[in-house]
Amino acid sequence: MDKVVVSIGGSILVPGENDADYISELAGMLKGISDRVQLAIVCGGGKTARYYAEVGRGLGGDTYQLDILGIGATRLNAQLLSLALGDMPDTVPTTAEETADRSEPGRIVVMGGTVPGHTTDAVSMMVARELGACRVVNATSVDAVYTDDPRVNKDAVRIPSMTITELGDIVYKEHGASRSSVFDPLGVRIAAECGIDISIVDGRNLTELRNAILGEPFSGTSVSSR
Ligand code: UTP
């Protein structure tokens, strides 16, 4: 059975509108395919993480402390998805190793962040490395990787498939400008080193997300690392 890790952005999971409906449908879809792929899910922090970071910054928090607040938000989101899956532990796994240890066919393990200094995209890649997963599906708020920011440049072209080296060229360049990138540069490095493919898909489109998780053709960007 294929092992697949899903990195699901907090902005997808809890944008602040009909969140219970979406999380419940997502959980139903994941459970429905859990006999076909062995799944581990890593949840991002979204709005909650950004809000706590903003308030923490106002209180004089340093980068390390703001990251700790962000990690707290990712774990809260992981608890929500665990609740919807009907298996909410008192604490979610705090390391990639713990998630890999708890993972088994038919059991969906959900976690958030680990330690300061990276994002949950990187965590999802660490889990994939531990598990020996063939791909990480990045369920995000953009529907694909583009040649430029499509919100700013109307000539930006959608890229249906690319190599990990090409994705690296984009994220290493972007990372100089801001911390927000299409995929965490550390995650891209691990994917390249370990030969783990990345599928980037609109996480609100559950049909395409399901296709991407199952390794079937999907609308989004396929990043090949092999
Ligand atoms: P996210 O993974 O949601 O990061 O973690 P992000 O890139 O800001 O979110 P998206 O992808 O745009 O939705 C939220 C914050 O939590 C901290 C970081 O500060 C991150 O920005 N964090 C998270 C860590 O320090 N370590 C982790 O393992 C995870």
XYZ file of C-alpha atoms and ligand atoms in Angstrom:
255
model
C 0.000 0.000 0.000
C 1.339 3.464 -0.921
C 2.168 5.771 1.986
C 1.164 9.392 1.451
C 1.571 12.483 3.645
C -0.848 15.407 3.259
C 0.237 18.904 4.286
C -2.959 20.864 4.749
C -2.757 24.623 5.151
C -4.550 26.235 8.083
C -6.149 28.680 5.659
C -7.830 25.680 3.996
C -8.862 23.949 7.204
C -10.238 26.930 9.138
C -10.704 30.000 6.931
C -13.442 31.124 9.331
C -16.581 30.191 7.387
C -18.457 26.864 7.433
C -15.331 25.314 8.907
C -17.112 22.375 10.574
C -18.806 21.470 7.260
C -15.556 21.449 5.304
C -13.553 19.600 7.984
C -16.290 17.012 8.258
C -16.357 16.458 4.460
C -12.553 16.317 4.364
C -12.510 13.731 7.167
C -15.136 11.655 5.332
C -13.080 11.733 2.120
C -9.869 10.754 3.979
C -11.575 7.890 5.802
C -13.078 6.717 2.507
C -9.631 6.201 0.947
C -7.760 5.021 4.037
C -8.040 1.399 2.894
C -6.195 2.314 -0.339
C -3.332 4.494 0.981
C -1.633 4.762 4.368
C -2.149 8.387 5.386
C -0.455 10.877 7.716
C -1.733 14.454 7.856
C 0.147 17.598 8.934
C -2.022 20.671 9.646
C -0.896 24.286 9.285
C -1.784 27.173 11.565
C -3.629 29.592 9.266
C -5.305 32.719 10.639
C -5.003 31.580 14.244
C -1.214 31.270 13.921
C -0.959 34.676 12.263
C -3.132 36.308 14.918
C -1.132 34.875 17.813
C 2.143 35.830 16.112
C 0.855 39.390 15.669
C -0.221 39.716 19.312
C 3.000 38.025 20.472
C 5.031 40.482 18.391
C 3.140 43.352 20.024
C 4.201 41.933 23.375
C 7.857 41.954 22.341
C 8.140 38.249 21.493
C 11.219 37.141 19.548
C 11.172 34.871 16.478
C 11.564 31.717 18.546
C 8.663 32.680 20.809
C 6.439 33.612 17.848
C 7.216 30.235 16.260
C 6.160 28.512 19.502
C 2.817 30.357 19.325
C 2.463 29.305 15.668
C 3.146 25.665 16.561
C 0.404 25.860 19.205
C -2.071 26.956 16.505
C -1.047 24.120 14.155
C -1.645 21.599 16.935
C -5.083 23.069 17.690
C -6.000 22.630 14.024
C -4.676 19.066 14.105
C -6.972 18.381 17.073
C -9.972 19.659 15.091
C -9.277 17.327 12.175
C -8.613 14.431 14.591
C -11.973 15.152 16.224
C -13.703 14.978 12.833
C -11.924 11.690 12.109
C -13.360 10.317 15.346
C -9.982 9.685 16.965
C -8.959 12.775 18.973
C -5.979 12.114 21.230
C -5.349 14.387 24.259
C -2.133 15.472 22.551
C -1.170 15.169 18.895
C 2.246 13.735 17.986
C 4.986 16.324 18.435
C 7.685 14.777 16.233
C 7.816 13.235 12.766
C 9.156 10.032 14.342
C 6.141 9.780 16.669
C 3.738 10.149 13.741
C 5.610 7.513 11.737
C 5.555 5.179 14.770
C 1.798 5.613 15.268
C 1.053 5.204 11.541
C -0.314 1.924 10.215
C -2.586 0.866 7.331
C -6.154 2.063 7.979
C -5.129 4.493 10.734
C -4.896 8.210 9.872
C -2.417 10.019 12.144
C -2.717 13.818 12.380
C -0.130 16.257 13.723
C 0.829 19.951 13.589
C 4.270 21.536 13.906
C 7.345 20.286 15.742
C 10.012 22.845 16.707
C 10.714 26.502 15.784
C 12.463 27.399 12.563
C 10.375 25.911 9.756
C 6.750 25.429 8.672
C 4.429 22.438 8.551
C 5.351 21.892 4.855
C 8.835 20.952 6.058
C 7.327 18.796 8.824
C 5.243 16.910 6.244
C 8.441 16.116 4.328
C 10.162 14.911 7.530
C 7.192 12.611 8.182
C 7.382 11.342 4.572
C 11.089 10.624 5.039
C 10.440 8.706 8.299
C 7.519 6.773 6.835
C 9.143 6.036 3.483
C 6.198 7.774 1.763
C 6.252 8.180 -2.020
C 4.660 11.627 -2.089
C 3.547 14.649 -0.115
C 0.314 16.282 -1.195
C 0.257 19.982 -0.409
C -3.387 21.002 0.021
C -3.187 24.735 -0.276
C -5.167 27.839 -1.213
C -3.626 28.207 -4.688
C -4.720 25.777 -7.397
C -1.226 25.290 -8.894
C 2.267 26.736 -9.170
C 2.440 29.676 -11.607
C 5.333 31.345 -13.417
C 4.582 34.495 -11.390
C 2.046 35.615 -8.770
C -1.283 35.372 -10.703
C -2.897 37.939 -8.354
C -0.332 40.524 -9.494
C 0.632 39.428 -13.012
C -2.259 38.521 -15.334
C 0.212 36.903 -17.764
C 1.321 34.383 -15.139
C 1.120 30.865 -16.590
C 0.021 27.789 -14.706
C 2.632 25.009 -14.508
C 1.015 21.529 -14.554
C 4.272 19.633 -13.972
C 7.833 20.449 -13.031
C 10.957 18.929 -11.526
C 12.074 19.413 -7.929
C 15.064 21.414 -9.238
C 12.686 23.839 -10.961
C 10.590 24.173 -7.780
C 13.829 24.752 -5.850
C 14.718 27.621 -8.206
C 11.368 29.288 -7.357
C 11.356 28.783 -3.577
C 15.011 29.624 -2.923
C 14.547 32.873 -4.880
C 11.240 33.714 -3.105
C 12.630 32.922 0.310
C 14.955 35.904 0.175
C 11.951 38.216 -0.177
C 9.522 36.796 2.354
C 8.889 33.813 4.601
C 5.773 32.807 2.717
C 6.519 30.565 -0.238
C 4.731 28.006 -2.395
C 6.539 25.295 -0.383
C 8.967 25.540 2.532
C 12.547 25.536 1.082
C 13.647 23.011 3.730
C 10.844 20.718 2.567
C 12.010 21.071 -1.045
C 15.561 20.157 0.000
C 14.413 17.004 1.816
C 12.183 16.034 -1.148
C 15.149 16.354 -3.523
C 17.451 14.371 -1.215
C 14.968 11.572 -0.571
C 13.237 11.407 -3.977
C 9.793 12.299 -2.609
C 7.315 13.739 -5.144
C 5.102 16.745 -4.290
C 1.554 17.301 -5.569
C 0.282 20.848 -5.153
C -3.513 21.083 -5.254
C -6.375 23.343 -4.192
C -7.299 21.858 -0.807
C -10.877 23.164 -1.010
C -11.525 20.988 -4.063
C -12.007 17.606 -2.416
C -12.328 15.736 -5.734
C -8.934 16.976 -6.933
C -7.402 16.521 -3.486
C -8.601 12.914 -3.434
C -7.178 12.300 -6.932
C -3.832 13.784 -5.899
C -3.662 11.641 -2.732
C -4.461 8.469 -4.695
C -1.809 9.274 -7.319
C -4.421 9.704 -10.054
C -4.408 12.581 -12.603
C -5.417 15.814 -10.843
C -5.698 19.509 -11.553
C -2.715 21.252 -9.928
C 1.068 20.927 -10.154
C 2.967 17.615 -10.030
C 6.543 18.007 -8.864
C 8.739 15.063 -9.742
C 11.741 14.324 -7.520
C 12.921 11.141 -9.264
P 2.411 26.982 9.129
O 3.004 25.697 8.738
O 0.945 27.145 9.050
O 3.199 28.118 8.359
O 2.861 27.280 10.617
P 2.871 29.215 7.279
O 3.804 29.007 6.138
O 2.932 30.492 8.007
O 1.403 28.922 6.811
P 0.809 28.797 5.337
O 1.505 27.610 4.704
O 1.126 30.099 4.658
O -0.669 28.542 5.611
C 2.532 28.502 11.270
C 3.736 29.063 11.973
O 4.121 28.198 13.053
C 5.529 28.131 13.190
C 6.098 29.098 12.137
O 6.222 30.357 12.760
C 4.999 29.145 11.090
O 5.026 30.333 10.343
N 5.989 26.721 13.037
C 5.173 25.777 12.487
C 7.241 26.344 13.505
O 8.013 27.176 13.993
N 7.617 25.030 13.438
C 6.815 24.072 12.909
O 7.197 22.869 12.882
C 5.571 24.464 12.398
